[in-house]
């Protein structure tokens, strides 16, 4: 089968991961050696994407995604992200592209930043605006209506891999930032050890939500193409990397895919999930968790700091 890279139009692409079965469909990940990026094939149609992201499937209607202790962890992680940004910019105007439930923007707003966000889904956008009194626009890059140079910082936290045109998103970031402005972009790393080992069972593969699968080289090249100068690359993230290993190891053990993660999610269907789960899967999860937890922490530190191929990539870059 001939597949063309949507980023560089090169025809020759290799199959990296085969037969990822989700929602009664089968997907493959092709890898472009020129862009150093993986691409989900077939690419979901705009209609399929809309139904994937509608409120209640990707997020619950209340906007809460997880059980209480995890929510506390999410809040702490947003505080730490704020601190990392403030090493480069003490204060100013920030845009969070794909701002999710708005937790991060609310943290920034409470520190005196002027904040704005974008979201794909209108209902999610309206709920953020209502909950936190934050300006949120919808649509794709180019449709947001912000004048050029409107921001000092633009962030995209695990969003770029969801976009149908990641290149136009990075170009838009360059346009929206002031000269010397900061771009912070984070995605999972398709060339990480956890991805190479987990293959179609890797937790952060997240197909069909993830359309693109970046390597550090691929993401760096894309950012530099639009005249950004890379200041720093973070390869370890406490929120993403150890859990990526933990859920991948559980998946590799033959337990139903992402069962533990689905238990942590605060969705209405959790009771149904428990009644639909085999006793064997429950027992195996409970038995393996205490064993896999320390192993996951060690493995994620090893791949991030020694192999320099962590489960996630976070790039800090300045507009030149
Ligand atoms: Zn390509």
PDB file of N, CA and C in Angstrom, residues 47 56 80 83 118 125 158 165 171 180 209 213 248 263:
ATOM      1  N   UNK A  47     -16.104  14.366  10.672  1.00  0.00           N
ATOM      2  CA  UNK A  47     -17.311  13.894  11.371  1.00  0.00           C
ATOM      3  C   UNK A  47     -16.977  12.941  12.507  1.00  0.00           C
ATOM      4  N   UNK A  56     -18.842  14.301  27.230  1.00  0.00           N
ATOM      5  CA  UNK A  56     -19.427  13.064  27.726  1.00  0.00           C
ATOM      6  C   UNK A  56     -18.677  11.832  27.262  1.00  0.00           C
ATOM      7  N   UNK A  80       3.266  23.320  38.924  1.00  0.00           N
ATOM      8  CA  UNK A  80       4.675  23.113  38.561  1.00  0.00           C
ATOM      9  C   UNK A  80       4.948  23.630  37.146  1.00  0.00           C
ATOM     10  N   UNK A  83       5.465  27.297  37.294  1.00  0.00           N
ATOM     11  CA  UNK A  83       6.819  27.626  37.801  1.00  0.00           C
ATOM     12  C   UNK A  83       7.862  27.503  36.690  1.00  0.00           C
ATOM     13  N   UNK A 118      -8.050  28.078  23.722  1.00  0.00           N
ATOM     14  CA  UNK A 118      -8.808  27.561  22.591  1.00  0.00           C
ATOM     15  C   UNK A 118      -9.233  26.138  22.920  1.00  0.00           C
ATOM     16  N   UNK A 125     -15.786  24.502  25.744  1.00  0.00           N
ATOM     17  CA  UNK A 125     -15.351  25.907  25.775  1.00  0.00           C
ATOM     18  C   UNK A 125     -16.304  26.745  26.618  1.00  0.00           C
ATOM     19  N   UNK A 158       0.121  18.429  25.138  1.00  0.00           N
ATOM     20  CA  UNK A 158      -0.480  17.199  24.626  1.00  0.00           C
ATOM     21  C   UNK A 158      -1.722  17.507  23.776  1.00  0.00           C
ATOM     22  N   UNK A 165      -3.807  19.312  11.344  1.00  0.00           N
ATOM     23  CA  UNK A 165      -2.733  19.997  10.629  1.00  0.00           C
ATOM     24  C   UNK A 165      -1.758  20.633  11.631  1.00  0.00           C
ATOM     25  N   UNK A 171       2.825  27.207  12.883  1.00  0.00           N
ATOM     26  CA  UNK A 171       2.931  28.471  12.140  1.00  0.00           C
ATOM     27  C   UNK A 171       2.074  29.551  12.812  1.00  0.00           C
ATOM     28  N   UNK A 180      10.643  37.189  20.654  1.00  0.00           N
ATOM     29  CA  UNK A 180      11.178  36.861  21.982  1.00  0.00           C
ATOM     30  C   UNK A 180      10.182  36.106  22.853  1.00  0.00           C
ATOM     31  N   UNK A 209      -7.577   9.174  18.830  1.00  0.00           N
ATOM     32  CA  UNK A 209      -7.467  10.584  19.221  1.00  0.00           C
ATOM     33  C   UNK A 209      -6.157  11.201  18.705  1.00  0.00           C
ATOM     34  N   UNK A 213       2.297  11.254  15.683  1.00  0.00           N
ATOM     35  CA  UNK A 213       3.084  10.653  16.757  1.00  0.00           C
ATOM     36  C   UNK A 213       4.520  11.142  16.602  1.00  0.00           C
ATOM     37  N   UNK A 248       1.012   0.612  30.381  1.00  0.00           N
ATOM     38  CA  UNK A 248       1.506  -0.215  29.271  1.00  0.00           C
ATOM     39  C   UNK A 248       1.877  -1.614  29.773  1.00  0.00           C
ATOM     40  N   UNK A 263     -10.673   3.073  35.360  1.00  0.00           N
ATOM     41  CA  UNK A 263     -11.156   3.105  36.743  1.00  0.00           C
ATOM     42  C   UNK A 263     -10.902   4.471  37.378  1.00  0.00           C
TER      43      UNK A 263
END
